[in-house]
Amino acid sequence: MFPGEIRRRHLGTLLRHVHVDGSVSRTALGERMGLNRSTIMALTAELGAAGLVREETPAETGRAGRPSLVVRPEVTGAYVLAFDVAVDWLVAARVGLGGVVLDRRRADRPRAGADLDRVVEVLAGFGRELREAAPPDAVCVGIGASYCGMIRPGDGMVRFGPDMGWVDQAFGAELGRRLGFGLPVAVGNEAHLGAVAEQLRGAGVGFRNLIYLHGDVGVGGGIIVGGKLLDGDGGYGCELGHMVVNPYQGRPCGCGSRGCLEAEVGERALLDAAGWPTERYGRDALREVVADAAAGGPAAREALHRIGDWLGIGVANLINLFNPGIVLFGGMLRDVYPGAAEQVRARIVHHGLPVARERVRLRVSALGDDATLVGAAELGFAELLADPLGVLGS
Amino acid sequence: MFPGEIRRRHLGTLLRHVHVDGSVSRTALGERMGLNRSTIMALTAELGAAGLVREETPAETGRAGRPSLVVRPEVTGAYVLAFDVAVDWLVAARVGLGGVVLDRRRADRPRAGADLDRVVEVLAGFGRELREAAPPDAVCVGIGASYCGMIRPGDGMVRFGPDMGWVDQAFGAELGRRLGFGLPVAVGNEAHLGAVAEQLRGAGVGFRNLIYLHGDVGVGGGIIVGGKLLDGDGGYGCELGHMVVNPYQGRPCGCGSRGCLEAEVGERALLDAAGWPTERYGRDALREVVADAAAGGPAAREALHRIGDWLGIGVANLINLFNPGIVLFGGMLRDVYPGAAEQVRARIVHHGLPVARERVRLRVSALGDDATLVGAAELGFAELLADPLGVLGS
C-alpha cells in the first residue's frame, strides 16, 4: 500500500469512528486504530481543516491529569441528502455527520399505485428545497435513498416494488438525473437500511448478529450476519416476509404465493382478524386495533394474539437459522409487538432450539419510523467515509 | 505488523492456495498474492524444506517459452486425523495436504443411543491405528471431528445430539484426552462442515452464497454467506431442519416441535409416506424406496413427490432469505433429490421471489458421504495454514 493510500484509509477510519460514536477522545482513537498520539493529532488536524471534525475539551472527568481532547463530527459542514419512499409517505432530509437530521420535508402518499415520474418529482423538489435551505458553505457529499421494495444494488433499479406495482423501474438513476446535483443516488431496500441503522445508532448497537423485521403493508427484513448485512448473490436476500409458514391453509400473499409470513402478520391480516372492513387501513387503523386491545376489547385482543402466534413461528424459524443476539420489530410491528409479545415468546420457546434461543433478546426498534431514513443517510455517507478529503476535493 | 508476522502470513496464504487448489504455478501465486517472483521462490523454498510442498515442471503447455514451475502440496508429510460421528457410522481418516484421504477406518453404528465413552473408545482406537500405520517421518499437525449435533465451537462440547440423546457431553475434550497425542480436537457440526467442504472441494467451488442441506434421520444445514459459514452468536445457526413449515398439521419433530422441515422430509417421513413399517429404516431402506419409485411403484413415487413438495417449500424459504447462488443436497437427500426434483422446482417457482430464485442452481453434493469428513479435516488443518512453520516447529 502506498503512503497516500494508508493516509486516506486512516482519515476515513478516524472519521467513521467519530461519525458513528458522536464523540471520541484522542486517546480512544489512538487505541482503536493502533496509532500513536502524534499521528492521531495530524489526522484530526487534517479533518478539522476540511471542516469535518472539531476538537473540544471534554466535561470534567473527575480524574486527575489533563483530560484527552474529544473529537466530534462537525455537523454543519458536509451533509447528505437522504430519501425514504415508504408505503404511506415520502420523506427527504438533510443529514449531517453523526447521523443528525438537520432539516426535513414530508408528504403523505396515497396507497394507490404511484408512477415513477410523480414520486421522483416530489422527492427531487424536496431535495432542491433542502439544498437551498442549507448554509451557503455546507457541502452535499452524497445521496442515499430507501425504497420499500427489492433493489438492484449497483444502480438503484427497483426490481420489484409490490406496493407501487413497480417492476424494473430505474428509480435511482431517475432521481439522480432529476436532482441534477452531479451525484449518484445510492438506493437500498428499506428493511436492509433499517437493520443497518438500528445496528449503528439504535437498539442493535454492539450486536453482530441481528434480525430486523420491518412491518408496513407487508413485512420486510434486514439481517446482519457477523456484523455485515446479508445480501446474497444479487443483493436480494433477507426476504423473511416471504418465508412460507402456512403453505396450505394460509392467506394469499401479494407475491402470488400463500401463507407467507407477511400474509399472516401484515397489516391486512391484523385488520381482518379484528373484523375491520377493507376500506379501513393504514397505520392509524392499526393503532386503533392496538388501543382497543389494550382497553380489553376481545376481538382486537384475539386478533393481536393470532398475529403473535404467526409472528412467533416466523421469529422462531429465524432464530434457528441465524442464532442472532437480538431480534428487532420495526415499522408497524413496533406498534403491534407489545400486545402480541406473549404469543411471540411462547412460540419461540416451543419452536426454537434451546441453544439457539437461550440468549436472544426481543426489542422494538429504537429509531422508529426514522430507521429507514437514517439507513439511507448512511448510504450517502459511504464515499465520504472511504476517502474524506478526496470527496471534498481538499 | 512485524516482518516475522508478515512472513508467517505469506507462508500460510501460499500453503492455503496450494492446499485448496492442489497445484498452482509460481506465476499464479505471485499474481494472487501480489508478490514478486523472488519472494514467491523464497516462500516456496521454505515450505519445501519443511516438507509441505514440492515444485514440479508442469506437463507440456503447448505455449512457447519456459513454463512457470508448479507448486503442489506434499501429501505424505504433514497430515491430520479427521473423525466423523454420523448417525449410522463412525469414520476416522488420515488426510494429507490437498485434502487427500490417505487411510481410513470405519465402523457401523447401531441407531440406539450410544454413550460418550463407547464412541470415544472406538474413535481413539482408530486414531491410534492410523497414526501407527503412517510413515515414520509423517507428522500429525491437527485433529478435526464432525458430529451429528449442535456443537459449542470453542471446546467441542456437544450441546445437543438428538440422535444419541446427548446433552452437554464433552466430546472434543474427551476424544483429545483418549487419543493422547497432545493435540486439541476441533469439533464442528456435520452439516456446517459439509457445506465448507463442498465449497472448498465439491459442487460449491466458486460460490460465495451457498446452502447445503444434509439429510440423515433429520436434516441439518450449513449456510455460507458472503464466503463465510454462518455461525450466529453462539455457533448454533444454520438449523434449517428446524424451520417450521407446517405448524398445525405437521408431523411431530424430535426437537419437541411440530412441522419442522426435517419432520416433513426426514428419513421417517419418506418411509412412512411409502407405507414402510417402523422396523425398516436406514439408508438401505431409503434407497429401496427410491429404486421402487424409479421402477414406477406408485406408493414410492407418491412418497417422493410428497417429500419434494415440503423440501421445495423449505428451499424456497431459504432462497428468499439468502439469495444463494447454489443449493446442495447432501447425505441421504443426495439419494432422494433426483426423484423429488420436479416437485422441489415447482415449489421454488411458486414460493420463491423471482429476483431471488432466477439464478439459483440446485445440485446434489459432489463429495457424497465424505463431505463431512473432508470438512472435519479442514478443521484439523486450520492451525497449520495459519502458521505453517510454527506448527511444525521448524
XYZ file of N, CA and C in Angstrom, chain B residues 1-10:
30
model
N 2.661 -4.339 11.577
C 2.976 -5.766 11.595
C 4.496 -5.949 11.512
N 5.022 -6.868 12.275
C 6.465 -7.120 12.251
C 6.824 -8.012 11.067
N 8.067 -7.912 10.600
C 8.475 -8.724 9.438
C 8.188 -10.215 9.647
N 8.431 -10.721 10.852
C 8.183 -12.141 11.098
C 6.718 -12.502 10.929
N 5.864 -11.577 11.317
C 4.427 -11.832 11.206
C 3.979 -11.818 9.741
N 4.549 -10.882 8.969
C 4.224 -10.808 7.538
C 4.662 -12.095 6.838
N 5.875 -12.544 7.171
C 6.375 -13.768 6.551
C 5.476 -14.952 6.910
N 5.104 -15.016 8.176
C 4.232 -16.108 8.624
C 2.915 -16.094 7.853
N 2.370 -14.904 7.701
C 1.097 -14.799 6.989
C 1.250 -15.192 5.518
N 2.341 -14.748 4.894
C 2.581 -15.119 3.486
C 2.735 -16.627 3.333
